[in-house]
Short mmCIF file of C-alpha atoms and ligand atoms in Angstrom, two decimals:
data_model
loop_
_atom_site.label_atom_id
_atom_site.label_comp_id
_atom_site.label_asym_id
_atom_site.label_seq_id
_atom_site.Cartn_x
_atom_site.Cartn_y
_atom_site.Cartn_z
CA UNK A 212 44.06 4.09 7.57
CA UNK A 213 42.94 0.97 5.45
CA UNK A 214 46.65 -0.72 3.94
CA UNK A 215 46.49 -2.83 1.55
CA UNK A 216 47.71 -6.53 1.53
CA UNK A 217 49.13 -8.25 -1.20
CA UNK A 218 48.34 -11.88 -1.62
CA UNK A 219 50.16 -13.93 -3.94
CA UNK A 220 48.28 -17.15 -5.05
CA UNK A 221 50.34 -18.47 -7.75
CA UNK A 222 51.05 -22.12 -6.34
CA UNK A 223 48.93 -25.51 -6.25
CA UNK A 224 47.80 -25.38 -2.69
CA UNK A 225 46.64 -21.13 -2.46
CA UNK A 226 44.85 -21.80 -6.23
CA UNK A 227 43.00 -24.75 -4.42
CA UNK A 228 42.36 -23.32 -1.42
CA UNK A 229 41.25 -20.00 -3.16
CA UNK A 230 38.57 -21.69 -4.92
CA UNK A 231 37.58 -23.73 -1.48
CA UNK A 232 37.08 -20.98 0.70
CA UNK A 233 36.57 -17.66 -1.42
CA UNK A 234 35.44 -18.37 -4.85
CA UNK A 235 33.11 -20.39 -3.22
CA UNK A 236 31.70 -19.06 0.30
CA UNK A 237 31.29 -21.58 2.75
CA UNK A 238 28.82 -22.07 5.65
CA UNK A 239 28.91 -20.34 8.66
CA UNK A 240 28.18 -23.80 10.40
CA UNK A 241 30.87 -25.03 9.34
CA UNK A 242 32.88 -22.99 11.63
CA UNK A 243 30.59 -23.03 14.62
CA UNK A 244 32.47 -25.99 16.16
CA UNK A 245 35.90 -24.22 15.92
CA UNK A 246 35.02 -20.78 17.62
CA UNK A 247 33.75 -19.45 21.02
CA UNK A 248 30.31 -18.20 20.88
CA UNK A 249 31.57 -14.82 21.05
CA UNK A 250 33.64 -15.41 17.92
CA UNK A 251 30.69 -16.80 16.09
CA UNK A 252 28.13 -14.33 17.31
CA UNK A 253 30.35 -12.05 16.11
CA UNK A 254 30.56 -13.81 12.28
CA UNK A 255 27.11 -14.37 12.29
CA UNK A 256 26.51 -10.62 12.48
CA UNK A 257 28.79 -9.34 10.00
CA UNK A 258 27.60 -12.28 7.10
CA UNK A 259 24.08 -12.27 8.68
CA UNK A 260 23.50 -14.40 5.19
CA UNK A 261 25.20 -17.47 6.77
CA UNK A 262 27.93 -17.87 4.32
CA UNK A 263 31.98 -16.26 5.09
CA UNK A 264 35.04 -15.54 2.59
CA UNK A 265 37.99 -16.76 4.30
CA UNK A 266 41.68 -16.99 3.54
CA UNK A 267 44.71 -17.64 5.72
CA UNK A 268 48.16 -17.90 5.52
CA UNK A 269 50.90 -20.31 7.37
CA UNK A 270 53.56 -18.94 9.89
CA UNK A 271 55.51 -18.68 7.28
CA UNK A 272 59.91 -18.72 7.94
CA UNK A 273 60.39 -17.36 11.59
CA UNK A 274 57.05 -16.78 11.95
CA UNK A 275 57.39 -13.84 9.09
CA UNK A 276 53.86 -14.49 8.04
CA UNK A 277 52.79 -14.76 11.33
CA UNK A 278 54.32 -10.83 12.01
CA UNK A 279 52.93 -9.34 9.25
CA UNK A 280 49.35 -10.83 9.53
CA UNK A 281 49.68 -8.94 13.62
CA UNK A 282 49.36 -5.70 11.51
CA UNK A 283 45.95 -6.69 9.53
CA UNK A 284 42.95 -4.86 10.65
CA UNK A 285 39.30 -4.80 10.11
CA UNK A 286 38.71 -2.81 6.49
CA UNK A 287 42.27 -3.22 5.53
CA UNK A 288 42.36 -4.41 1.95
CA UNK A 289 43.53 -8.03 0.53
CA UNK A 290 44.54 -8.11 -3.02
CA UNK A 291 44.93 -11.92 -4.83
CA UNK A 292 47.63 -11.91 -7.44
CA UNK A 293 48.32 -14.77 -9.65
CA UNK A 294 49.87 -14.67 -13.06
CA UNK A 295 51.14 -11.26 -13.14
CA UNK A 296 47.14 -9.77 -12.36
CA UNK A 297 45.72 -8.85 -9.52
CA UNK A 298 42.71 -10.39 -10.19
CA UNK A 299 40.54 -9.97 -7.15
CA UNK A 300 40.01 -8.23 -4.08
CA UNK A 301 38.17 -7.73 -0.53
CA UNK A 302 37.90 -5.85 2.36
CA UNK A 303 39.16 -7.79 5.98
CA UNK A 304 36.22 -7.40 8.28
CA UNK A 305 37.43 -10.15 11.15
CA UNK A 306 40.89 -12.04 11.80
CA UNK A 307 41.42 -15.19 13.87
CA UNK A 308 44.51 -17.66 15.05
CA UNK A 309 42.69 -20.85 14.84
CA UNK A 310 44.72 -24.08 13.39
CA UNK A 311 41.98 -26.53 13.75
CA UNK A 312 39.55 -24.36 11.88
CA UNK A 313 42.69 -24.03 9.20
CA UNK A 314 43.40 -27.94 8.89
CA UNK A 315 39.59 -28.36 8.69
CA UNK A 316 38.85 -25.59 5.84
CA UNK A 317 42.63 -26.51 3.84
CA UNK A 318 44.53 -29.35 5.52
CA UNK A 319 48.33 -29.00 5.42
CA UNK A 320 51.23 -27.96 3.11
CA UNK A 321 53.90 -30.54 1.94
CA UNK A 322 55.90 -29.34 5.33
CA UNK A 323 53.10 -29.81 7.52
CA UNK A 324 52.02 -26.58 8.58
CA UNK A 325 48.61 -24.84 7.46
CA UNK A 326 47.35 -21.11 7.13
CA UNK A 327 46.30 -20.78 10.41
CA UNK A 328 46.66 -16.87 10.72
CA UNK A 329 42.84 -16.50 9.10
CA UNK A 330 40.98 -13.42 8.07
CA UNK A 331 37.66 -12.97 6.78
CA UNK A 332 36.85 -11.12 3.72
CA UNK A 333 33.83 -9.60 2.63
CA UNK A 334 32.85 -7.99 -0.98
CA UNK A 335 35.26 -9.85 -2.67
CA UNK A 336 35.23 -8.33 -6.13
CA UNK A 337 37.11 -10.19 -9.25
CA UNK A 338 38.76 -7.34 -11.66
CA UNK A 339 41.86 -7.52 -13.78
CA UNK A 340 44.80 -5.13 -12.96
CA UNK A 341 48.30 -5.99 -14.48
CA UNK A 342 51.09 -5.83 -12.19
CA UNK A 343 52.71 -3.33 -14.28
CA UNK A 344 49.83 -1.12 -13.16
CA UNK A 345 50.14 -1.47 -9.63
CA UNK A 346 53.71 -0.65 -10.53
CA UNK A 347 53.02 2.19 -11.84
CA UNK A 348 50.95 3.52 -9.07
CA UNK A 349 53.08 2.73 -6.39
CA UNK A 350 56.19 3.53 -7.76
CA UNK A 351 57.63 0.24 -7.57
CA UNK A 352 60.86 -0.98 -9.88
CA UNK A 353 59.45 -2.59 -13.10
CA UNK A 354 60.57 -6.09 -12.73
CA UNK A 355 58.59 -6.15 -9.14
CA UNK A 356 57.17 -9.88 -8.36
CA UNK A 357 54.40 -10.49 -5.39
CA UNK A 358 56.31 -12.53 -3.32
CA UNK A 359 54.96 -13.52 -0.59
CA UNK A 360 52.01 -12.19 1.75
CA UNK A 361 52.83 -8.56 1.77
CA UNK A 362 51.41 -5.18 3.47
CA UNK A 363 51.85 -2.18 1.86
CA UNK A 364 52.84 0.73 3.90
CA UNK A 365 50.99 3.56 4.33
CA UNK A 366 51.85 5.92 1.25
CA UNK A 367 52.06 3.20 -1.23
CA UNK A 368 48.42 1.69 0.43
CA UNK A 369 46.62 4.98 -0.03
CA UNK A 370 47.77 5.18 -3.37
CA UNK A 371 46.37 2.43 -4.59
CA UNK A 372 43.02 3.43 -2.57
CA UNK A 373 42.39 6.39 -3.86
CA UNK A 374 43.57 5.14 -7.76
CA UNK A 375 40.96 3.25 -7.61
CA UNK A 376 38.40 5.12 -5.34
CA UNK A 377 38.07 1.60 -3.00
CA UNK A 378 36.02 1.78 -0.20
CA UNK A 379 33.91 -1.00 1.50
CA UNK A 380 29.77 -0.49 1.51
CA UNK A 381 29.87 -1.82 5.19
CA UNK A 382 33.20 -2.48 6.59
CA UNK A 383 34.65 0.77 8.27
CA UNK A 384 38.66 0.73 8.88
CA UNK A 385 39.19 1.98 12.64
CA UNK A 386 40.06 5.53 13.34
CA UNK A 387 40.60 6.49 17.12
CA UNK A 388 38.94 10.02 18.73
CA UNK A 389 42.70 10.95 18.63
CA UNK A 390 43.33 10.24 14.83
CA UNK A 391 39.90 12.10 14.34
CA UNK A 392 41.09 15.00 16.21
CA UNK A 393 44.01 15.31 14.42
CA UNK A 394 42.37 15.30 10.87
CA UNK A 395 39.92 17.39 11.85
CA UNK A 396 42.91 20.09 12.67
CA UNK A 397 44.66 19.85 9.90
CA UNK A 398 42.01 19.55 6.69
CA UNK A 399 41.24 22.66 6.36
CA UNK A 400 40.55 23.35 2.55
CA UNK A 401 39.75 20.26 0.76
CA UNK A 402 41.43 18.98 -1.40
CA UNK A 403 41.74 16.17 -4.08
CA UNK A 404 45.19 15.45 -3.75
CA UNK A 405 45.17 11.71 -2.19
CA UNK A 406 46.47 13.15 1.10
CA UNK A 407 43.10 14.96 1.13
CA UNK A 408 41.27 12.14 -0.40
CA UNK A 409 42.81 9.60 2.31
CA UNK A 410 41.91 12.29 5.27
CA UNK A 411 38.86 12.84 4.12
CA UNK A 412 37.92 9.16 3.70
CA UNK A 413 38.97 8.72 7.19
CA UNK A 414 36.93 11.31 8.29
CA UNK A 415 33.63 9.72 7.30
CA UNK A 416 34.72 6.44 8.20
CA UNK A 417 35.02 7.86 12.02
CA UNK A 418 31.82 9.34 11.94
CA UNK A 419 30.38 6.40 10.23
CA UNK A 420 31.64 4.47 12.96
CA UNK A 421 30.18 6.54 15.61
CA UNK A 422 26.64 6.11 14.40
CA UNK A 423 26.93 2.52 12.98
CA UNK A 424 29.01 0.39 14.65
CA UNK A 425 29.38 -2.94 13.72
CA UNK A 426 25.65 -2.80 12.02
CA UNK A 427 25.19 -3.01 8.56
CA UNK A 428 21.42 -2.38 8.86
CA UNK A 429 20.80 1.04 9.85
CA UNK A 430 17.69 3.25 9.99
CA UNK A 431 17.30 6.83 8.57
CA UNK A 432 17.05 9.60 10.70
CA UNK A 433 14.77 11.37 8.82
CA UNK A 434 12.27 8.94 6.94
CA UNK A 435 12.73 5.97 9.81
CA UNK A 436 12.91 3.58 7.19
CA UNK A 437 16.15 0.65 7.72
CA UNK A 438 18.76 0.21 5.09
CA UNK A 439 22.22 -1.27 4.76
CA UNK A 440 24.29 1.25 5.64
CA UNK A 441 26.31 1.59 2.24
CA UNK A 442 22.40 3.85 1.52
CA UNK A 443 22.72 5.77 4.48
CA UNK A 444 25.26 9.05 4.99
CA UNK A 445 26.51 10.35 8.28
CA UNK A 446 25.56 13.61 7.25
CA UNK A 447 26.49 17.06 9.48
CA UNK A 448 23.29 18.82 11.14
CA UNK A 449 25.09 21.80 10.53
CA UNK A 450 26.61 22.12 7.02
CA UNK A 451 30.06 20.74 7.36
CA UNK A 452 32.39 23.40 5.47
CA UNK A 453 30.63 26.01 8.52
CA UNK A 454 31.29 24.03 11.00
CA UNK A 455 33.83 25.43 13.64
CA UNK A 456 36.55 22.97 14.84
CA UNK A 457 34.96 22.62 17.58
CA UNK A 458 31.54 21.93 16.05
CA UNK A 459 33.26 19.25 13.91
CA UNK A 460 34.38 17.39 16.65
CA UNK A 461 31.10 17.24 18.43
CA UNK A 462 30.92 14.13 17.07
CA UNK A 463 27.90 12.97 19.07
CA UNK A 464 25.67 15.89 18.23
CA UNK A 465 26.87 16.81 14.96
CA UNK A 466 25.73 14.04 12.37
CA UNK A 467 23.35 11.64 11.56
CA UNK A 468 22.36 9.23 9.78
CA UNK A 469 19.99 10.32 6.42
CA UNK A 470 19.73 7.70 3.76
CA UNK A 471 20.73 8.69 -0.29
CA UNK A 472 17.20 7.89 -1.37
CA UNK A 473 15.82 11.49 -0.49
CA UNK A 474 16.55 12.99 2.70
CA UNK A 475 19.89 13.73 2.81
CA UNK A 476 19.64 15.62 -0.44
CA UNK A 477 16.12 17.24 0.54
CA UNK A 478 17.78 18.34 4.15
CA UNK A 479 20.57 19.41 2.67
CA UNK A 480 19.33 21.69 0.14
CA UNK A 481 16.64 22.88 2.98
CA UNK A 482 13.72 21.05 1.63
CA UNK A 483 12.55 19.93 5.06
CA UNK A 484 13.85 21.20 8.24
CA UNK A 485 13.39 20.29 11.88
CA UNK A 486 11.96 22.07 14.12
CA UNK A 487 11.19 20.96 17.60
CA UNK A 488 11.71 17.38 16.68
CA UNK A 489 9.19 17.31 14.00
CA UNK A 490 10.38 16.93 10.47
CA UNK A 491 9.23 20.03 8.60
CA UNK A 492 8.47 21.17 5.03
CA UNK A 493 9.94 24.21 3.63
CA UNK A 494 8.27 26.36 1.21
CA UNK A 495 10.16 25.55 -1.43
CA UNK A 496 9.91 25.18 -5.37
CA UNK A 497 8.17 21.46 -5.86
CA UNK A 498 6.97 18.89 -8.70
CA UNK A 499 4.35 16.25 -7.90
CA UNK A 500 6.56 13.39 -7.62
CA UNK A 501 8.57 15.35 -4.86
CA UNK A 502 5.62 16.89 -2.84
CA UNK A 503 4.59 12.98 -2.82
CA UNK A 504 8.14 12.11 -1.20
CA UNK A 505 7.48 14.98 1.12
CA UNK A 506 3.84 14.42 1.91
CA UNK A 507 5.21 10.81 3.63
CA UNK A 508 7.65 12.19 5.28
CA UNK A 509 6.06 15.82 6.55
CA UNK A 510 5.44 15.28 10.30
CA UNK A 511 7.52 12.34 11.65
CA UNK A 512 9.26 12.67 14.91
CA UNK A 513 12.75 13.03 14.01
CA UNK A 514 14.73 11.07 16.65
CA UNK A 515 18.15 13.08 16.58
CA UNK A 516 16.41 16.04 18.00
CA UNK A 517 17.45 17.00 21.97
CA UNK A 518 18.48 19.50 23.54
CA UNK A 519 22.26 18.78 22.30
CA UNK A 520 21.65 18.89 18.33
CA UNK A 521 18.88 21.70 19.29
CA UNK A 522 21.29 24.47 17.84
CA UNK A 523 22.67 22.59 15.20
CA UNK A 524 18.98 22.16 14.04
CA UNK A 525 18.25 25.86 14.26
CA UNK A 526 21.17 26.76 12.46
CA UNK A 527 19.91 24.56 9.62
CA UNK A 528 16.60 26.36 10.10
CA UNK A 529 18.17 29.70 9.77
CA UNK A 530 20.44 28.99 6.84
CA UNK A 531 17.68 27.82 4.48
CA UNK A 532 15.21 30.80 5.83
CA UNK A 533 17.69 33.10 4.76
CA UNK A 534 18.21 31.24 1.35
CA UNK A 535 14.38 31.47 0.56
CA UNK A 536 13.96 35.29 0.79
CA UNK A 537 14.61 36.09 -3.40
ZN1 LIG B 742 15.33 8.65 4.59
#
């Protein structure tokens, strides 16, 4: 599950350094000669505009930096806190122990050591949330201070996600099969309490995972057409509240992708269907500018079709025949 990280910037050096590296984005080139290729190729795809958000921190006093940073992972969440506000935050899409590419980016602190435990950041949003709020919602004592680089634990993180409904466009957090599996056993009804809102949350970002990757271009299974994926859904072929256990954990058969522009609404509400392969219209009620949306997409091969998601398809078939006899 995504945590949260709390990162204090109150002093002279993490104010400065703040503006150098995440108020203002720098260039990817600029870390090219610090980095294995891997490490860059790797960058270069996930800010495929050239510029990163980066922060670090030092070792810290035995290394206590150092331990806590071990725990960050890709779609955790960093909050910057200054003044009694939160007044930013992003999601972690990449970490990295590199002390030359920390003394190039911020030099050193008065004792000589700089934030070489690095992670990258990506939609970094500015905001203004009191402390006392994040008090509140967390339940911590009322004279609380940010002290330090700090990682929420798991209750207190998911709080503050679901408070305020945060959830990267293109960074998914990591969710093994075996996590999956057990969410998938245990949400049964579902439910808004943030236990439900955290499961479900993982839940997506599993299957999101499974059909995106790393990519944060995607195309639609339906129309073909390529979007960032924050405009595409991992939506069930079968209607996920009928789906057996079972079914739900078919992972590879089960979804795919349908962007929010049309066809994930149209298929869902058994506007078009598929049948063998070829993406179908249903004789359903229509206006002109949706029998235009239609019309372009009425007879393309639809991709996702085998002989795997074959009964999945016909299910979908089936359900919406059944809805159209008034
Ligand atoms: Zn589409």
């Amino acid at each position: 599950m995504s945590r949260v990280i709390l990162q204090p910037t109150g002093n002279k050096d993490a104010r400065k350094n703040y503006v150098e590296t995440i108020a203002n984005p720098i260039e990817i080139s600029r870390i090219k000669p610090f980095v294995t290729s891997d490490e860059f190729n790797y960058l270069h795809k996930l800010y495929p505009n050239g510029f990163v958000t980066i922060w670090g921190v030092t070792a810290g006093k035995s290394n206590v930096n150092m331990k806590k940073w071990n725990k960050i992972q890709a779609a955790d969440l960093a909050f910057f806190s200054a003044n009694k506000t939160l007044y930013s935050y992003g999601f972690i899409t990449f970490k990295l122990h590199n002390e030359q590419l920390a003394q190039n980016l911020w030099g050193n602190n008065s004792e000589g050591q700089t934030w070489e435990y690095i992670y990258f950041l990506d939609e970094v949003r500015e905001h203004d949330i009191p402390i006392s709020k994040l008090i509140e919602i967390v339940g911590y004592k009322e004279n609380y201070l940010v002290q330090g680089f700090t990682i929420l634990d798991e209750d207190k993180s998911n709080a503050l996600v679901s408070y305020f409904e945060l959830e990267s466009e293109t960074i998914n957090q990591h969710i093994s099969e075996n996590d999956y599996k057990k969410i998938i056993e245990s949400l049964e009804l579902s439910s808004l309490d943030i236990e439900g809102k955290t499961k479900s949350r993982a839940e997506q970002s599993f299957l999101r995972k499974s059909l995106f990757g790393n990519k944060k271009i995607a195309k639609c299974g339906i129309c073909g057409k390529d979007y960032p994926i924050s405009f595409l859904v991992a939506a069930h072929i079968k209607k996920r509240s009928l789906c057996s256990k079972e079914e739900k954990l078919d992972v590879r058969n089960i979804v795919m992708p349908m962007c929010k522009f049309g066809c994930d609404d149209l298929f869902e509400k058994g506007y078009i269907i598929i049948t063998n392969g070829i993406v179908t219209v249903n004789d359903k009620t229509t206006t002109e500018s949706l029998r235009l949306y239609l019309k372009a997409i009425e007879g393309l091969n639809c991709k996702y079709w085998n002989s795997d998601t074959e009964i999945y398809f016909e299910w979908h078939v089936n359900h919406h025949s059944l809805s159209n006899v008034r």
